[in-house]
Amino acid sequence: MAGNTTTGTKAQLYDAFATSGKALASGKRLELLDLLAQGERTVDALAKAAGLNLTTASAHLQTLKQAGFVATRRDGVRIHYRLAGDDVAQLFALLRKVAEHHQAAVPAARDAYLGEDAAAEVTHDELRARAATGDVVVLDVRPVEEYHAGHIPGAVSIPVEELADRIHELPEETEIVVYCRGAYCVLAYDAVRLLTDRGRRAIRLNDGMLEWRLAELPVDAGNLA
């Protein structure tokens, strides 16, 4: 019969594809993928970062694991989660881009969340060129564990919640380029607003660490800059 093989049907194949789509059909599961794109984390850390209780976070992570999007390792009693591959990060980034282009509600929701301001932005190439000449300070405002997991070479780490108290650590006359997790990360927006209000020259990278990694640009890990 047309559409049949000795092992199954087209419907079974497409149902298998749909399993992946179902796993992505939750805003919180997408948020967990966003966090895991920054590096490996325990269930406890993911639950705290996503504002979930442990039971709910574990259930979402199990759904993602069953779909093959995340993998785990055990360290004693702790279970650490990570993305199953770079292709998962690429899928997540593409899903956001397609949604913004084709869903009318997304741009309005994006602007309501990130806030609108007049801050300039720079591309990867512009940032690398300016950083190489010492023309700018590159500032990573993500949580410190994300910085340790991987950051733009030469970036200074000051988590956004510490920035007001540590602004004196940044040179006063040099422009600051701020980045965080990705194109939809509010941390960089908040940091630029704070720096600007304090009289500093600050601009944003036009996306963030997720896109930087996917572009296969250099990444450092470990010690603070």
PDB file of C-alpha atoms in Angstrom:
ATOM      1  CA  MET A   1       0.000   0.000   0.000  1.00  0.00           C
ATOM      2  CA  ALA A   2       1.162   3.536  -0.725  1.00  0.00           C
ATOM      3  CA  GLY A   3       2.730   5.183   2.290  1.00  0.00           C
ATOM      4  CA  ASN A   4       3.447   1.905   4.084  1.00  0.00           C
ATOM      5  CA  THR A   5       6.736   0.123   4.649  1.00  0.00           C
ATOM      6  CA  THR A   6       7.582  -3.137   6.329  1.00  0.00           C
ATOM      7  CA  THR A   7       8.272  -1.260   9.574  1.00  0.00           C
ATOM      8  CA  GLY A   8       5.578   1.390   9.835  1.00  0.00           C
ATOM      9  CA  THR A   9       3.659   4.234   8.233  1.00  0.00           C
ATOM     10  CA  LYS A  10       4.143   7.858   7.380  1.00  0.00           C
ATOM     11  CA  ALA A  11       1.767   8.683  10.239  1.00  0.00           C
ATOM     12  CA  GLN A  12       4.065   6.963  12.723  1.00  0.00           C
ATOM     13  CA  LEU A  13       7.026   8.911  11.370  1.00  0.00           C
ATOM     14  CA  TYR A  14       5.250  12.244  11.668  1.00  0.00           C
ATOM     15  CA  ASP A  15       3.954  11.354  15.117  1.00  0.00           C
ATOM     16  CA  ALA A  16       7.572  10.799  16.108  1.00  0.00           C
ATOM     17  CA  PHE A  17       8.438  14.255  14.773  1.00  0.00           C
ATOM     18  CA  ALA A  18       5.487  15.694  16.686  1.00  0.00           C
ATOM     19  CA  THR A  19       6.871  14.369  19.961  1.00  0.00           C
ATOM     20  CA  SER A  20       9.615  16.976  19.699  1.00  0.00           C
ATOM     21  CA  GLY A  21       7.084  19.707  19.026  1.00  0.00           C
ATOM     22  CA  LYS A  22       5.017  18.700  22.045  1.00  0.00           C
ATOM     23  CA  ALA A  23       8.072  18.883  24.285  1.00  0.00           C
ATOM     24  CA  LEU A  24       8.571  22.498  23.192  1.00  0.00           C
ATOM     25  CA  ALA A  25       4.947  23.450  23.812  1.00  0.00           C
ATOM     26  CA  SER A  26       5.604  25.069  27.190  1.00  0.00           C
ATOM     27  CA  GLY A  27       7.033  28.468  27.960  1.00  0.00           C
ATOM     28  CA  LYS A  28       8.755  27.143  31.067  1.00  0.00           C
ATOM     29  CA  ARG A  29      10.393  24.305  29.166  1.00  0.00           C
ATOM     30  CA  LEU A  30      11.717  26.830  26.656  1.00  0.00           C
ATOM     31  CA  GLU A  31      13.027  28.911  29.553  1.00  0.00           C
ATOM     32  CA  LEU A  32      14.833  25.833  30.888  1.00  0.00           C
ATOM     33  CA  LEU A  33      16.424  25.286  27.480  1.00  0.00           C
ATOM     34  CA  ASP A  34      17.495  28.945  27.480  1.00  0.00           C
ATOM     35  CA  LEU A  35      19.199  28.457  30.852  1.00  0.00           C
ATOM     36  CA  LEU A  36      20.855  25.212  29.788  1.00  0.00           C
ATOM     37  CA  ALA A  37      22.205  26.913  26.665  1.00  0.00           C
ATOM     38  CA  GLN A  38      24.452  28.834  29.096  1.00  0.00           C
ATOM     39  CA  GLY A  39      25.894  25.658  30.611  1.00  0.00           C
ATOM     40  CA  GLU A  40      25.219  22.577  32.690  1.00  0.00           C
ATOM     41  CA  ARG A  41      23.107  22.989  35.835  1.00  0.00           C
ATOM     42  CA  THR A  42      21.598  20.956  38.622  1.00  0.00           C
ATOM     43  CA  VAL A  43      17.855  20.553  39.008  1.00  0.00           C
ATOM     44  CA  ASP A  44      17.950  22.777  42.092  1.00  0.00           C
ATOM     45  CA  ALA A  45      19.748  25.565  40.230  1.00  0.00           C
ATOM     46  CA  LEU A  46      17.392  25.340  37.258  1.00  0.00           C
ATOM     47  CA  ALA A  47      14.316  25.417  39.470  1.00  0.00           C
ATOM     48  CA  LYS A  48      15.563  28.516  41.284  1.00  0.00           C
ATOM     49  CA  ALA A  49      16.551  30.339  38.101  1.00  0.00           C
ATOM     50  CA  ALA A  50      13.225  29.567  36.402  1.00  0.00           C
ATOM     51  CA  GLY A  51      11.073  30.326  39.446  1.00  0.00           C
ATOM     52  CA  LEU A  52       9.757  26.769  39.740  1.00  0.00           C
ATOM     53  CA  ASN A  53       9.424  24.321  42.580  1.00  0.00           C
ATOM     54  CA  LEU A  54      11.551  21.197  42.360  1.00  0.00           C
ATOM     55  CA  THR A  55       8.692  18.877  41.460  1.00  0.00           C
ATOM     56  CA  THR A  56       7.535  21.017  38.554  1.00  0.00           C
ATOM     57  CA  ALA A  57      11.066  21.651  37.309  1.00  0.00           C
ATOM     58  CA  SER A  58      11.842  17.928  37.424  1.00  0.00           C
ATOM     59  CA  ALA A  59       8.679  17.103  35.475  1.00  0.00           C
ATOM     60  CA  HIS A  60       9.532  19.624  32.743  1.00  0.00           C
ATOM     61  CA  LEU A  61      13.104  18.330  32.541  1.00  0.00           C
ATOM     62  CA  GLN A  62      11.883  14.747  32.223  1.00  0.00           C
ATOM     63  CA  THR A  63       9.692  15.786  29.292  1.00  0.00           C
ATOM     64  CA  LEU A  64      12.677  17.428  27.625  1.00  0.00           C
ATOM     65  CA  LYS A  65      14.820  14.369  28.309  1.00  0.00           C
ATOM     66  CA  GLN A  66      12.239  11.984  26.856  1.00  0.00           C
ATOM     67  CA  ALA A  67      12.214  14.104  23.693  1.00  0.00           C
ATOM     68  CA  GLY A  68      16.002  13.863  23.522  1.00  0.00           C
ATOM     69  CA  PHE A  69      16.637  17.575  24.043  1.00  0.00           C
ATOM     70  CA  VAL A  70      18.612  17.265  27.281  1.00  0.00           C
ATOM     71  CA  ALA A  71      21.043  14.767  28.765  1.00  0.00           C
ATOM     72  CA  THR A  72      22.045  14.112  32.365  1.00  0.00           C
ATOM     73  CA  ARG A  73      24.919  13.002  34.526  1.00  0.00           C
ATOM     74  CA  ARG A  74      24.860  12.007  38.155  1.00  0.00           C
ATOM     75  CA  ASP A  75      27.301  13.349  40.749  1.00  0.00           C
ATOM     76  CA  GLY A  76      26.482  11.632  44.026  1.00  0.00           C
ATOM     77  CA  VAL A  77      22.884  12.522  44.802  1.00  0.00           C
ATOM     78  CA  ARG A  78      22.854  15.454  42.390  1.00  0.00           C
ATOM     79  CA  ILE A  79      21.677  15.206  38.807  1.00  0.00           C
ATOM     80  CA  HIS A  80      23.160  17.665  36.346  1.00  0.00           C
ATOM     81  CA  TYR A  81      21.350  18.573  33.132  1.00  0.00           C
ATOM     82  CA  ARG A  82      22.826  19.848  29.872  1.00  0.00           C
ATOM     83  CA  LEU A  83      21.633  20.334  26.314  1.00  0.00           C
ATOM     84  CA  ALA A  84      21.925  17.139  24.302  1.00  0.00           C
ATOM     85  CA  GLY A  85      23.792  18.960  21.523  1.00  0.00           C
ATOM     86  CA  ASP A  86      24.434  22.216  19.719  1.00  0.00           C
ATOM     87  CA  ASP A  87      21.581  21.348  17.375  1.00  0.00           C
ATOM     88  CA  VAL A  88      19.176  21.767  20.303  1.00  0.00           C
ATOM     89  CA  ALA A  89      20.517  25.283  20.906  1.00  0.00           C
ATOM     90  CA  GLN A  90      20.153  26.006  17.181  1.00  0.00           C
ATOM     91  CA  LEU A  91      16.560  24.765  17.212  1.00  0.00           C
ATOM     92  CA  PHE A  92      15.740  26.936  20.231  1.00  0.00           C
ATOM     93  CA  ALA A  93      17.284  30.029  18.623  1.00  0.00           C
ATOM     94  CA  LEU A  94      15.482  29.374  15.336  1.00  0.00           C
ATOM     95  CA  LEU A  95      12.146  28.832  17.069  1.00  0.00           C
ATOM     96  CA  ARG A  96      12.408  32.256  18.708  1.00  0.00           C
ATOM     97  CA  LYS A  97      13.350  33.933  15.436  1.00  0.00           C
ATOM     98  CA  VAL A  98      10.536  32.282  13.474  1.00  0.00           C
ATOM     99  CA  ALA A  99       8.026  33.166  16.204  1.00  0.00           C
ATOM    100  CA  GLU A 100       9.100  36.807  16.166  1.00  0.00           C
ATOM    101  CA  HIS A 101       8.782  36.977  12.380  1.00  0.00           C
ATOM    102  CA  HIS A 102       5.438  35.222  12.081  1.00  0.00           C
ATOM    103  CA  GLN A 103       3.500  35.723  15.339  1.00  0.00           C
ATOM    104  CA  ALA A 104       2.074  39.183  15.758  1.00  0.00           C
ATOM    105  CA  ALA A 105       2.008  38.883  19.544  1.00  0.00           C
ATOM    106  CA  VAL A 106       5.739  38.268  19.925  1.00  0.00           C
ATOM    107  CA  PRO A 107       7.185  41.726  19.123  1.00  0.00           C
ATOM    108  CA  ALA A 108       4.755  43.430  21.515  1.00  0.00           C
ATOM    109  CA  ALA A 109       5.515  40.907  24.260  1.00  0.00           C
ATOM    110  CA  ARG A 110       9.239  41.336  23.611  1.00  0.00           C
ATOM    111  CA  ASP A 111       9.057  45.122  23.917  1.00  0.00           C
ATOM    112  CA  ALA A 112       6.905  44.921  27.047  1.00  0.00           C
ATOM    113  CA  TYR A 113       9.449  42.596  28.672  1.00  0.00           C
ATOM    114  CA  LEU A 114      12.724  44.157  27.539  1.00  0.00           C
ATOM    115  CA  GLY A 115      11.559  47.758  27.548  1.00  0.00           C
ATOM    116  CA  GLU A 116      12.273  50.265  24.817  1.00  0.00           C
ATOM    117  CA  ASP A 117      15.306  52.524  24.973  1.00  0.00           C
ATOM    118  CA  ALA A 118      17.627  54.376  22.645  1.00  0.00           C
ATOM    119  CA  ALA A 119      20.761  52.397  23.442  1.00  0.00           C
ATOM    120  CA  ALA A 120      22.930  51.559  20.458  1.00  0.00           C
ATOM    121  CA  GLU A 121      23.913  47.984  19.658  1.00  0.00           C
ATOM    122  CA  VAL A 122      26.998  46.397  18.091  1.00  0.00           C
ATOM    123  CA  THR A 123      27.439  43.204  16.115  1.00  0.00           C
ATOM    124  CA  HIS A 124      29.845  40.359  16.859  1.00  0.00           C
ATOM    125  CA  ASP A 125      32.314  41.631  14.263  1.00  0.00           C
ATOM    126  CA  GLU A 126      32.179  45.192  15.554  1.00  0.00           C
ATOM    127  CA  LEU A 127      32.699  44.044  19.135  1.00  0.00           C
ATOM    128  CA  ARG A 128      35.681  41.841  18.267  1.00  0.00           C
ATOM    129  CA  ALA A 129      37.328  44.638  16.309  1.00  0.00           C
ATOM    130  CA  ARG A 130      36.858  47.214  19.038  1.00  0.00           C
ATOM    131  CA  ALA A 131      37.855  44.850  21.855  1.00  0.00           C
ATOM    132  CA  ALA A 132      41.074  43.993  20.007  1.00  0.00           C
ATOM    133  CA  THR A 133      42.106  47.665  20.055  1.00  0.00           C
ATOM    134  CA  GLY A 134      41.134  48.178  23.703  1.00  0.00           C
ATOM    135  CA  ASP A 135      38.502  50.671  22.631  1.00  0.00           C
ATOM    136  CA  VAL A 136      35.773  49.176  24.852  1.00  0.00           C
ATOM    137  CA  VAL A 137      35.211  47.232  28.048  1.00  0.00           C
ATOM    138  CA  VAL A 138      33.166  44.079  27.490  1.00  0.00           C
ATOM    139  CA  LEU A 139      30.820  43.468  30.417  1.00  0.00           C
ATOM    140  CA  ASP A 140      29.097  40.148  31.150  1.00  0.00           C
ATOM    141  CA  VAL A 141      26.115  40.710  33.462  1.00  0.00           C
ATOM    142  CA  ARG A 142      24.930  37.082  33.748  1.00  0.00           C
ATOM    143  CA  PRO A 143      25.163  35.130  37.024  1.00  0.00           C
ATOM    144  CA  VAL A 144      28.765  34.227  37.797  1.00  0.00           C
ATOM    145  CA  GLU A 145      28.250  30.469  37.265  1.00  0.00           C
ATOM    146  CA  GLU A 146      27.186  31.176  33.693  1.00  0.00           C
ATOM    147  CA  TYR A 147      30.264  33.325  33.181  1.00  0.00           C
ATOM    148  CA  HIS A 148      32.471  30.495  34.443  1.00  0.00           C
ATOM    149  CA  ALA A 149      30.767  28.060  32.053  1.00  0.00           C
ATOM    150  CA  GLY A 150      31.745  30.205  29.071  1.00  0.00           C
ATOM    151  CA  HIS A 151      32.191  33.881  28.238  1.00  0.00           C
ATOM    152  CA  ILE A 152      33.470  36.219  25.556  1.00  0.00           C
ATOM    153  CA  PRO A 153      37.273  36.405  25.834  1.00  0.00           C
ATOM    154  CA  GLY A 154      38.375  39.369  27.915  1.00  0.00           C
ATOM    155  CA  ALA A 155      34.915  40.063  29.329  1.00  0.00           C
ATOM    156  CA  VAL A 156      34.592  41.397  32.873  1.00  0.00           C
ATOM    157  CA  SER A 157      32.020  39.661  35.086  1.00  0.00           C
ATOM    158  CA  ILE A 158      29.685  41.804  37.171  1.00  0.00           C
ATOM    159  CA  PRO A 159      26.221  40.229  37.636  1.00  0.00           C
ATOM    160  CA  VAL A 160      23.514  42.795  37.014  1.00  0.00           C
ATOM    161  CA  GLU A 161      22.252  42.680  40.610  1.00  0.00           C
ATOM    162  CA  GLU A 162      25.750  43.708  41.801  1.00  0.00           C
ATOM    163  CA  LEU A 163      26.366  46.374  39.192  1.00  0.00           C
ATOM    164  CA  ALA A 164      25.129  49.383  41.169  1.00  0.00           C
ATOM    165  CA  ASP A 165      27.536  48.600  44.015  1.00  0.00           C
ATOM    166  CA  ARG A 166      30.472  47.666  41.763  1.00  0.00           C
ATOM    167  CA  ILE A 167      30.227  50.287  39.059  1.00  0.00           C
ATOM    168  CA  HIS A 168      33.447  51.857  40.367  1.00  0.00           C
ATOM    169  CA  GLU A 169      35.302  48.776  39.057  1.00  0.00           C
ATOM    170  CA  LEU A 170      34.636  49.918  35.485  1.00  0.00           C
ATOM    171  CA  PRO A 171      36.769  52.651  33.894  1.00  0.00           C
ATOM    172  CA  GLU A 172      34.905  55.931  33.666  1.00  0.00           C
ATOM    173  CA  GLU A 173      36.062  57.118  30.248  1.00  0.00           C
ATOM    174  CA  THR A 174      35.790  53.885  28.254  1.00  0.00           C
ATOM    175  CA  GLU A 175      32.616  52.804  26.498  1.00  0.00           C
ATOM    176  CA  ILE A 176      31.066  49.632  27.901  1.00  0.00           C
ATOM    177  CA  VAL A 177      29.564  46.908  25.726  1.00  0.00           C
ATOM    178  CA  VAL A 178      27.123  44.803  27.727  1.00  0.00           C
ATOM    179  CA  TYR A 179      25.906  41.311  26.941  1.00  0.00           C
ATOM    180  CA  CYS A 180      23.968  38.546  28.673  1.00  0.00           C
ATOM    181  CA  ARG A 181      22.330  35.254  27.662  1.00  0.00           C
ATOM    182  CA  GLY A 182      20.896  36.076  24.269  1.00  0.00           C
ATOM    183  CA  ALA A 183      18.865  38.414  22.118  1.00  0.00           C
ATOM    184  CA  TYR A 184      15.885  38.287  24.481  1.00  0.00           C
ATOM    185  CA  CYS A 185      17.779  38.605  27.776  1.00  0.00           C
ATOM    186  CA  VAL A 186      16.602  41.518  29.902  1.00  0.00           C
ATOM    187  CA  LEU A 187      19.768  41.609  32.017  1.00  0.00           C
ATOM    188  CA  ALA A 188      21.732  43.557  29.399  1.00  0.00           C
ATOM    189  CA  TYR A 189      18.884  46.038  28.949  1.00  0.00           C
ATOM    190  CA  ASP A 190      18.690  46.647  32.700  1.00  0.00           C
ATOM    191  CA  ALA A 191      22.471  47.022  32.923  1.00  0.00           C
ATOM    192  CA  VAL A 192      22.656  49.569  30.098  1.00  0.00           C
ATOM    193  CA  ARG A 193      19.862  51.605  31.667  1.00  0.00           C
ATOM    194  CA  LEU A 194      21.650  51.592  35.038  1.00  0.00           C
ATOM    195  CA  LEU A 195      25.016  52.533  33.524  1.00  0.00           C
ATOM    196  CA  THR A 196      23.499  55.299  31.429  1.00  0.00           C
ATOM    197  CA  ASP A 197      21.658  56.703  34.437  1.00  0.00           C
ATOM    198  CA  ARG A 198      25.020  56.819  36.248  1.00  0.00           C
ATOM    199  CA  GLY A 199      26.577  58.828  33.450  1.00  0.00           C
ATOM    200  CA  ARG A 200      28.489  55.998  31.761  1.00  0.00           C
ATOM    201  CA  ARG A 201      28.627  55.345  28.022  1.00  0.00           C
ATOM    202  CA  ALA A 202      27.073  51.918  27.538  1.00  0.00           C
ATOM    203  CA  ILE A 203      25.770  49.971  24.559  1.00  0.00           C
ATOM    204  CA  ARG A 204      24.599  46.387  23.997  1.00  0.00           C
ATOM    205  CA  LEU A 205      25.797  43.477  21.972  1.00  0.00           C
ATOM    206  CA  ASN A 206      22.915  42.886  19.570  1.00  0.00           C
ATOM    207  CA  ASP A 207      22.339  39.357  20.884  1.00  0.00           C
ATOM    208  CA  GLY A 208      24.208  37.355  23.529  1.00  0.00           C
ATOM    209  CA  MET A 209      26.132  34.278  24.585  1.00  0.00           C
ATOM    210  CA  LEU A 210      23.781  31.807  22.915  1.00  0.00           C
ATOM    211  CA  GLU A 211      24.242  33.377  19.504  1.00  0.00           C
ATOM    212  CA  TRP A 212      27.967  33.926  20.098  1.00  0.00           C
ATOM    213  CA  ARG A 213      28.440  30.191  20.698  1.00  0.00           C
ATOM    214  CA  LEU A 214      26.298  29.236  17.712  1.00  0.00           C
ATOM    215  CA  ALA A 215      28.469  31.487  15.519  1.00  0.00           C
ATOM    216  CA  GLU A 216      31.437  29.366  16.683  1.00  0.00           C
ATOM    217  CA  LEU A 217      33.282  32.413  17.980  1.00  0.00           C
ATOM    218  CA  PRO A 218      36.020  32.076  20.628  1.00  0.00           C
ATOM    219  CA  VAL A 219      34.794  31.295  24.153  1.00  0.00           C
ATOM    220  CA  ASP A 220      36.780  31.355  27.393  1.00  0.00           C
ATOM    221  CA  ALA A 221      35.812  29.511  30.553  1.00  0.00           C
ATOM    222  CA  GLY A 222      36.919  29.464  34.163  1.00  0.00           C
ATOM    223  CA  ASN A 223      38.539  32.304  36.065  1.00  0.00           C
ATOM    224  CA  LEU A 224      37.073  35.767  36.324  1.00  0.00           C
ATOM    225  CA  ALA A 225      38.535  38.501  34.183  1.00  0.00           C
TER     226      ALA A 225
END
